[in-house]
Amino acid sequence: MSKEENLSDSQGRTDHDRLFKELLSTFFEEFMALFFPDAYEAIDFEHTSFLSEELFTDILKGEKRRVDLLVETHLRGEESLIIIHVEPQSYEQTSFHDRMFIYFSRLYEKYRRRILPIAIFSYDKVKEEPDTLHISFPFFNVMTFQFLKVELRRKNWRDYIQQDNPIAAALLSKMGYTPEERVEVKKEFLRMLVRLEQDPARMTLLTGFFETYLQLSEEEEQHLRMELQKLDPNEEGRIMELTTSWHEKGRREGKQEGRQEGRQEGRQEGKREAVHVLLQAKFGDAAKALHEDIQKLTKDEYIDELLLKVTIAPSLQEVKDFIQDKVSKQTKDKRLQ
């Protein structure tokens, strides 16, 4: 693999990790309640704070690795602080449990507190990951390190659709389902959104995450529409009123059959609205300055990329640079046509 390919692959993983970080930092309490109920009962969520990212250098490989999510809190009834480290893992790595131990060691060296390590495996292969590292001799056990884990592809999506939990809704897209179940997964996701009644910004985050990993084809979307019509009319109506689900909004605004251009424009406008809502929620009134530039984007792929970028971007400047780059490319493409 060339250096450029390595860099591209690394950047792709970084975006994935940022997307997970945005989801988990927004719904951290719900994440713990869903997958680790015993820990959830013990943790005091009224006094949690998110720490800055830690950047470590692998001395042997010369690679820089970033610890994705660190939460500082304490247990109920205790005053001493603890650290919770959550590490999303989007690709297979045979030595991942070693890396978790290295992170644990360096975090403990810095904070000198009890640390609860958690890994989330989200790659597509169904595989049981080791969660323990033993160092021992025939005559002596030096140590046993273990971390909590969530292996999403080993989770059956049907086991989570009755949960009124936003994390469960978003992560349906990464759980175990067959190709034939894709439409049903999307339908149940929309039903969960209706029950959850989140605010627009959070609804946009959930929808953006879900559709990043499970995006239906046009044929599947048609099948989904037929499935929604079988629901109770009140529930179907509420699903169709989800203004922050750009896909649903785009379908409503452009649903006149045979008018592909109208459908496309409706979808685009719905996506732009989702971008505005999320920008406002993340960066406040300063985001309004980008409104005109966002409207200049007309290519579907650029608008899709922008929605993902807004979801994971750490700063408004990064979003602005991204928009300017895409507008420039779009203008250049039109001149070449």
Tab-separated table of C-alpha atoms in Angstrom:
chain	number	residue	atom	x	y	z
A	1	MET	CA	0.000	0.000	0.000
A	2	SER	CA	1.381	3.402	-0.950
A	3	LYS	CA	1.905	6.257	1.472
A	4	GLU	CA	-1.008	8.126	-0.121
A	5	GLU	CA	-3.334	5.132	0.289
A	6	ASN	CA	-2.244	4.804	3.881
A	7	LEU	CA	-3.044	8.459	4.499
A	8	SER	CA	-6.443	8.180	2.820
A	9	ASP	CA	-7.350	5.097	4.829
A	10	SER	CA	-6.261	6.786	8.042
A	11	GLN	CA	-8.355	9.875	7.240
A	12	GLY	CA	-11.382	7.689	6.524
A	13	ARG	CA	-11.036	6.030	9.930
A	14	THR	CA	-10.651	9.419	11.593
A	15	ASP	CA	-13.949	10.600	10.113
A	16	HIS	CA	-15.619	7.405	11.235
A	17	ASP	CA	-14.276	7.813	14.745
A	18	ARG	CA	-15.372	11.456	14.886
A	19	LEU	CA	-18.875	10.473	13.829
A	20	PHE	CA	-19.040	7.893	16.608
A	21	LYS	CA	-17.571	10.391	19.054
A	22	GLU	CA	-20.261	12.964	18.216
A	23	LEU	CA	-22.983	10.358	18.712
A	24	LEU	CA	-21.562	8.993	21.963
A	25	SER	CA	-20.775	12.356	23.522
A	26	THR	CA	-24.345	13.493	22.810
A	27	PHE	CA	-25.970	10.309	24.110
A	28	PHE	CA	-23.350	8.979	26.531
A	29	GLU	CA	-25.769	8.189	29.349
A	30	GLU	CA	-28.099	6.379	26.940
A	31	PHE	CA	-25.153	4.380	25.573
A	32	MET	CA	-24.188	3.137	29.011
A	33	ALA	CA	-27.801	2.315	29.904
A	34	LEU	CA	-28.256	0.290	26.720
A	35	PHE	CA	-25.135	-1.862	26.752
A	36	PHE	CA	-23.795	-1.768	30.329
A	37	PRO	CA	-26.744	-1.509	32.744
A	38	ASP	CA	-24.689	-2.482	35.805
A	39	ALA	CA	-22.163	0.294	35.156
A	40	TYR	CA	-25.013	2.682	34.356
A	41	GLU	CA	-26.583	2.102	37.764
A	42	ALA	CA	-23.265	2.807	39.501
A	43	ILE	CA	-22.220	5.966	37.615
A	44	ASP	CA	-23.228	9.499	38.603
A	45	PHE	CA	-24.244	11.095	35.299
A	46	GLU	CA	-25.079	14.461	36.835
A	47	HIS	CA	-21.386	15.247	37.246
A	48	THR	CA	-19.834	14.054	33.980
A	49	SER	CA	-17.432	16.109	31.894
A	50	PHE	CA	-15.693	15.317	28.626
A	51	LEU	CA	-11.930	15.643	28.640
A	52	SER	CA	-9.806	16.801	25.732
A	53	GLU	CA	-8.495	14.200	23.310
A	54	GLU	CA	-5.225	12.488	24.159
A	55	LEU	CA	-2.673	12.019	21.374
A	56	PHE	CA	-0.169	9.207	21.841
A	57	THR	CA	2.793	8.238	19.658
A	58	ASP	CA	3.577	4.595	18.972
A	59	ILE	CA	7.347	4.678	19.341
A	60	LEU	CA	7.952	1.427	17.447
A	61	LYS	CA	5.664	2.139	14.479
A	62	GLY	CA	6.042	5.915	14.492
A	63	GLU	CA	2.272	6.370	14.272
A	64	LYS	CA	0.198	8.903	16.176
A	65	ARG	CA	-3.009	7.572	17.683
A	66	ARG	CA	-5.785	9.543	19.311
A	67	VAL	CA	-7.881	8.390	22.254
A	68	ASP	CA	-11.383	9.143	21.076
A	69	LEU	CA	-13.641	9.717	24.083
A	70	LEU	CA	-12.696	10.372	27.692
A	71	VAL	CA	-15.325	11.045	30.336
A	72	GLU	CA	-14.563	12.205	33.865
A	73	THR	CA	-17.126	11.455	36.560
A	74	HIS	CA	-17.523	9.518	39.784
A	75	LEU	CA	-19.615	6.682	41.122
A	76	ARG	CA	-22.781	7.282	43.076
A	77	GLY	CA	-21.998	7.773	46.741
A	78	GLU	CA	-18.294	8.370	46.099
A	79	GLU	CA	-16.305	11.583	45.788
A	80	SER	CA	-13.179	10.273	44.052
A	81	LEU	CA	-13.115	10.824	40.293
A	82	ILE	CA	-12.940	8.065	37.698
A	83	ILE	CA	-12.186	8.073	33.950
A	84	ILE	CA	-14.259	6.261	31.329
A	85	HIS	CA	-12.430	5.651	28.047
A	86	VAL	CA	-14.574	4.718	25.030
A	87	GLU	CA	-12.736	3.606	21.882
A	88	PRO	CA	-14.659	3.007	18.616
A	89	GLN	CA	-12.883	0.508	16.349
A	90	SER	CA	-13.940	0.487	12.702
A	91	TYR	CA	-11.452	-2.011	11.254
A	92	GLU	CA	-9.934	-5.348	12.212
A	93	GLN	CA	-6.678	-5.230	14.125
A	94	THR	CA	-5.117	-8.368	15.562
A	95	SER	CA	-3.309	-6.461	18.312
A	96	PHE	CA	-6.211	-4.222	19.306
A	97	HIS	CA	-6.342	-5.534	22.875
A	98	ASP	CA	-2.655	-4.599	23.180
A	99	ARG	CA	-3.484	-1.070	22.053
A	100	MET	CA	-6.267	-0.823	24.621
A	101	PHE	CA	-3.789	-1.760	27.336
A	102	ILE	CA	-1.286	0.846	26.115
A	103	TYR	CA	-4.002	3.502	26.192
A	104	PHE	CA	-5.000	2.367	29.666
A	105	SER	CA	-1.395	2.510	30.897
A	106	ARG	CA	-0.735	5.991	29.547
A	107	LEU	CA	-4.036	7.351	30.792
A	108	TYR	CA	-3.368	5.924	34.226
A	109	GLU	CA	0.126	7.398	34.179
A	110	LYS	CA	-1.368	10.842	33.529
A	111	TYR	CA	-4.512	10.795	35.692
A	112	ARG	CA	-3.721	8.222	38.427
A	113	ARG	CA	-7.388	7.319	38.712
A	114	ARG	CA	-9.541	4.274	38.208
A	115	ILE	CA	-10.209	3.880	34.485
A	116	LEU	CA	-13.089	1.983	32.878
A	117	PRO	CA	-12.053	1.012	29.302
A	118	ILE	CA	-14.745	0.282	26.683
A	119	ALA	CA	-14.347	-0.727	23.020
A	120	ILE	CA	-17.019	-0.546	20.295
A	121	PHE	CA	-16.337	-2.785	17.302
A	122	SER	CA	-18.266	-1.579	14.259
A	123	TYR	CA	-16.673	-3.238	11.226
A	124	ASP	CA	-18.849	-5.464	9.041
A	125	LYS	CA	-17.285	-8.839	9.766
A	126	VAL	CA	-18.991	-10.968	12.422
A	127	LYS	CA	-16.193	-11.872	14.787
A	128	GLU	CA	-15.609	-12.287	18.499
A	129	GLU	CA	-12.866	-9.929	19.609
A	130	PRO	CA	-10.537	-10.726	22.512
A	131	ASP	CA	-11.116	-8.402	25.451
A	132	THR	CA	-8.325	-9.600	27.726
A	133	LEU	CA	-4.551	-9.315	27.834
A	134	HIS	CA	-2.619	-11.752	30.052
A	135	ILE	CA	1.009	-11.391	31.027
A	136	SER	CA	2.217	-14.397	32.990
A	137	PHE	CA	4.889	-17.026	33.518
A	138	PRO	CA	4.481	-20.697	34.358
A	139	PHE	CA	5.309	-19.770	37.947
A	140	PHE	CA	3.652	-16.342	38.268
A	141	ASN	CA	0.737	-14.310	36.919
A	142	VAL	CA	1.972	-10.746	36.409
A	143	MET	CA	-1.364	-9.187	35.414
A	144	THR	CA	-4.698	-9.601	33.642
A	145	PHE	CA	-6.119	-6.581	31.823
A	146	GLN	CA	-9.715	-6.606	30.583
A	147	PHE	CA	-12.046	-4.089	28.939
A	148	LEU	CA	-15.768	-3.917	28.263
A	149	LYS	CA	-16.802	-4.342	24.638
A	150	VAL	CA	-19.711	-3.955	22.223
A	151	GLU	CA	-19.537	-6.005	19.012
A	152	LEU	CA	-22.236	-4.393	16.908
A	153	ARG	CA	-22.435	-6.933	14.079
A	154	ARG	CA	-23.008	-9.664	16.645
A	155	LYS	CA	-26.075	-7.781	17.912
A	156	ASN	CA	-29.433	-8.746	16.397
A	157	TRP	CA	-31.130	-5.492	15.401
A	158	ARG	CA	-34.580	-6.903	16.248
A	159	ASP	CA	-33.592	-7.130	19.911
A	160	TYR	CA	-33.323	-3.327	20.102
A	161	ILE	CA	-36.302	-1.921	18.182
A	162	GLN	CA	-38.525	-1.756	21.272
A	163	GLN	CA	-35.940	0.302	23.134
A	164	ASP	CA	-36.833	3.979	23.531
A	165	ASN	CA	-33.157	4.801	23.320
A	166	PRO	CA	-31.590	7.107	20.677
A	167	ILE	CA	-28.308	5.178	20.672
A	168	ALA	CA	-30.189	1.987	19.852
A	169	ALA	CA	-31.951	3.740	16.961
A	170	ALA	CA	-28.742	5.087	15.392
A	171	LEU	CA	-26.769	1.876	15.865
A	172	LEU	CA	-29.383	-0.290	14.150
A	173	SER	CA	-27.482	0.676	11.003
A	174	LYS	CA	-24.354	-1.122	12.251
A	175	MET	CA	-25.943	-4.188	13.836
A	176	GLY	CA	-26.443	-7.627	12.335
A	177	TYR	CA	-29.054	-7.774	9.580
A	178	THR	CA	-29.337	-9.464	6.183
A	179	PRO	CA	-29.515	-7.585	2.857
A	180	GLU	CA	-33.187	-8.562	2.666
A	181	GLU	CA	-33.857	-6.822	5.992
A	182	ARG	CA	-32.461	-3.405	5.053
A	183	VAL	CA	-35.857	-1.863	4.302
A	184	GLU	CA	-37.336	-3.222	7.522
A	185	VAL	CA	-34.401	-1.866	9.533
A	186	LYS	CA	-34.983	1.615	8.074
A	187	LYS	CA	-38.713	1.397	8.782
A	188	GLU	CA	-38.128	0.470	12.416
A	189	PHE	CA	-35.546	3.236	12.739
A	190	LEU	CA	-38.143	5.794	11.604
A	191	ARG	CA	-40.706	4.379	14.032
A	192	MET	CA	-38.173	4.727	16.842
A	193	LEU	CA	-37.490	8.352	15.885
A	194	VAL	CA	-41.193	9.135	16.174
A	195	ARG	CA	-41.363	7.629	19.669
A	196	LEU	CA	-38.164	9.338	20.834
A	197	GLU	CA	-39.344	12.898	20.012
A	198	GLN	CA	-35.835	14.374	20.089
A	199	ASP	CA	-35.110	18.030	19.385
A	200	PRO	CA	-34.257	18.924	15.739
A	201	ALA	CA	-30.481	18.985	16.207
A	202	ARG	CA	-30.379	15.583	17.883
A	203	MET	CA	-32.807	14.152	15.358
A	204	THR	CA	-30.498	15.341	12.591
A	205	LEU	CA	-27.496	13.725	14.270
A	206	LEU	CA	-29.323	10.399	14.612
A	207	THR	CA	-30.563	10.471	11.032
A	208	GLY	CA	-27.179	11.519	9.649
A	209	PHE	CA	-25.437	8.709	11.512
A	210	PHE	CA	-27.975	6.081	10.447
A	211	GLU	CA	-27.960	7.026	6.769
A	212	THR	CA	-24.178	7.192	6.662
A	213	TYR	CA	-24.128	3.442	7.231
A	214	LEU	CA	-27.470	2.316	5.794
A	215	GLN	CA	-28.627	4.221	2.730
A	216	LEU	CA	-31.379	2.593	0.693
A	217	SER	CA	-31.455	2.387	-3.085
A	218	GLU	CA	-34.321	4.004	-5.007
A	219	GLU	CA	-35.984	0.605	-5.373
A	220	GLU	CA	-35.648	-0.028	-1.646
A	221	GLU	CA	-37.068	3.422	-0.913
A	222	GLN	CA	-40.138	2.572	-2.976
A	223	HIS	CA	-40.524	-0.637	-1.000
A	224	LEU	CA	-40.183	1.363	2.217
A	225	ARG	CA	-42.981	3.715	1.152
A	226	MET	CA	-45.288	0.743	0.628
A	227	GLU	CA	-44.350	-0.658	4.034
A	228	LEU	CA	-45.060	2.665	5.737
A	229	GLN	CA	-48.523	2.735	4.194
A	230	LYS	CA	-49.329	-0.469	6.085
A	231	LEU	CA	-48.808	1.272	9.438
A	232	ASP	CA	-51.482	2.964	11.483
A	233	PRO	CA	-52.357	6.217	9.626
A	234	ASN	CA	-51.436	8.313	12.658
A	235	GLU	CA	-48.012	6.699	12.970
A	236	GLU	CA	-47.392	6.963	9.242
A	237	GLY	CA	-48.311	10.647	9.356
A	238	ARG	CA	-45.938	11.328	12.225
A	239	ILE	CA	-43.103	9.604	10.391
A	240	MET	CA	-43.730	11.721	7.322
A	241	GLU	CA	-43.601	14.870	9.453
A	242	LEU	CA	-40.017	14.324	10.562
A	243	THR	CA	-38.667	17.604	9.156
A	244	THR	CA	-35.085	16.852	10.124
A	245	SER	CA	-35.001	13.563	8.243
A	246	TRP	CA	-33.786	14.994	4.936
A	247	HIS	CA	-34.555	11.827	3.045
A	248	GLU	CA	-38.188	11.797	4.122
A	249	LYS	CA	-38.564	15.549	3.615
A	250	GLY	CA	-37.035	15.379	0.172
A	251	ARG	CA	-39.457	12.644	-0.785
A	252	ARG	CA	-42.470	14.695	0.360
A	253	GLU	CA	-41.442	17.879	-1.448
A	254	GLY	CA	-40.704	16.086	-4.671
A	255	LYS	CA	-43.109	13.186	-4.663
A	256	GLN	CA	-45.001	14.023	-7.860
A	257	GLU	CA	-44.534	10.878	-9.873
A	258	GLY	CA	-42.611	11.163	-13.096
A	259	ARG	CA	-40.921	14.433	-12.120
A	260	GLN	CA	-37.412	13.334	-11.216
A	261	GLU	CA	-36.059	16.882	-11.146
A	262	GLY	CA	-38.610	17.947	-8.558
A	263	ARG	CA	-37.862	14.938	-6.376
A	264	GLN	CA	-34.137	15.656	-6.524
A	265	GLU	CA	-34.570	19.309	-5.571
A	266	GLY	CA	-36.854	18.340	-2.701
A	267	ARG	CA	-34.289	15.904	-1.345
A	268	GLN	CA	-31.549	18.503	-1.638
A	269	GLU	CA	-33.560	21.148	0.176
A	270	GLY	CA	-34.351	18.735	2.974
A	271	LYS	CA	-30.671	17.921	3.361
A	272	ARG	CA	-29.724	21.607	3.366
A	273	GLU	CA	-32.278	22.242	6.104
A	274	ALA	CA	-30.735	19.441	8.154
A	275	VAL	CA	-27.313	21.084	7.655
A	276	HIS	CA	-28.623	24.455	8.887
A	277	VAL	CA	-30.261	22.903	11.966
A	278	LEU	CA	-27.143	20.996	12.986
A	279	LEU	CA	-24.824	23.954	12.310
A	280	GLN	CA	-26.978	26.204	14.475
A	281	ALA	CA	-27.044	23.638	17.271
A	282	LYS	CA	-23.272	23.092	17.212
A	283	PHE	CA	-21.892	26.567	16.500
A	284	GLY	CA	-24.683	29.032	17.327
A	285	ASP	CA	-25.491	32.212	15.396
A	286	ALA	CA	-22.027	32.349	13.818
A	287	ALA	CA	-23.144	29.511	11.524
A	288	LYS	CA	-25.672	31.806	9.782
A	289	ALA	CA	-22.820	33.351	7.767
A	290	LEU	CA	-22.538	30.093	5.821
A	291	HIS	CA	-26.170	30.046	4.694
A	292	GLU	CA	-25.622	31.543	1.221
A	293	ASP	CA	-22.634	29.325	0.432
A	294	ILE	CA	-24.578	26.213	1.452
A	295	GLN	CA	-27.338	27.127	-0.998
A	296	LYS	CA	-24.739	27.236	-3.789
A	297	LEU	CA	-24.099	23.514	-3.462
A	298	THR	CA	-26.262	21.661	-5.983
A	299	LYS	CA	-24.467	18.327	-6.439
A	300	ASP	CA	-26.080	15.555	-4.401
A	301	GLU	CA	-22.768	13.983	-3.435
A	302	TYR	CA	-21.389	17.302	-2.150
A	303	ILE	CA	-24.492	17.960	-0.045
A	304	ASP	CA	-24.292	14.431	1.411
A	305	GLU	CA	-20.613	14.942	2.204
A	306	LEU	CA	-21.396	18.310	3.801
A	307	LEU	CA	-23.973	16.812	6.149
A	308	LEU	CA	-21.455	14.232	7.316
A	309	LYS	CA	-18.763	16.920	7.646
A	310	VAL	CA	-21.024	19.099	9.816
A	311	THR	CA	-21.757	16.112	12.022
A	312	ILE	CA	-18.100	15.359	12.722
A	313	ALA	CA	-16.347	18.712	12.271
A	314	PRO	CA	-14.702	20.082	15.439
A	315	SER	CA	-14.839	23.717	14.277
A	316	LEU	CA	-16.926	26.055	12.141
A	317	GLN	CA	-13.829	27.037	10.168
A	318	GLU	CA	-13.361	23.445	9.026
A	319	VAL	CA	-16.944	23.407	7.717
A	320	LYS	CA	-16.398	26.754	5.963
A	321	ASP	CA	-13.220	25.522	4.259
A	322	PHE	CA	-15.000	22.364	3.154
A	323	ILE	CA	-17.912	24.311	1.608
A	324	GLN	CA	-15.597	26.701	-0.219
A	325	ASP	CA	-13.613	23.802	-1.641
A	326	LYS	CA	-16.747	22.029	-2.907
A	327	VAL	CA	-18.256	25.208	-4.369
A	328	SER	CA	-14.980	25.814	-6.221
A	329	LYS	CA	-14.932	22.256	-7.594
A	330	GLN	CA	-18.578	22.514	-8.595
A	331	THR	CA	-17.913	25.751	-10.497
A	332	LYS	CA	-14.900	24.214	-12.227
A	333	ASP	CA	-16.922	21.144	-13.244
A	334	LYS	CA	-19.589	23.370	-14.835
A	335	ARG	CA	-16.975	25.256	-16.879
A	336	LEU	CA	-15.599	21.969	-18.216
A	337	GLN	CA	-19.002	20.741	-19.332
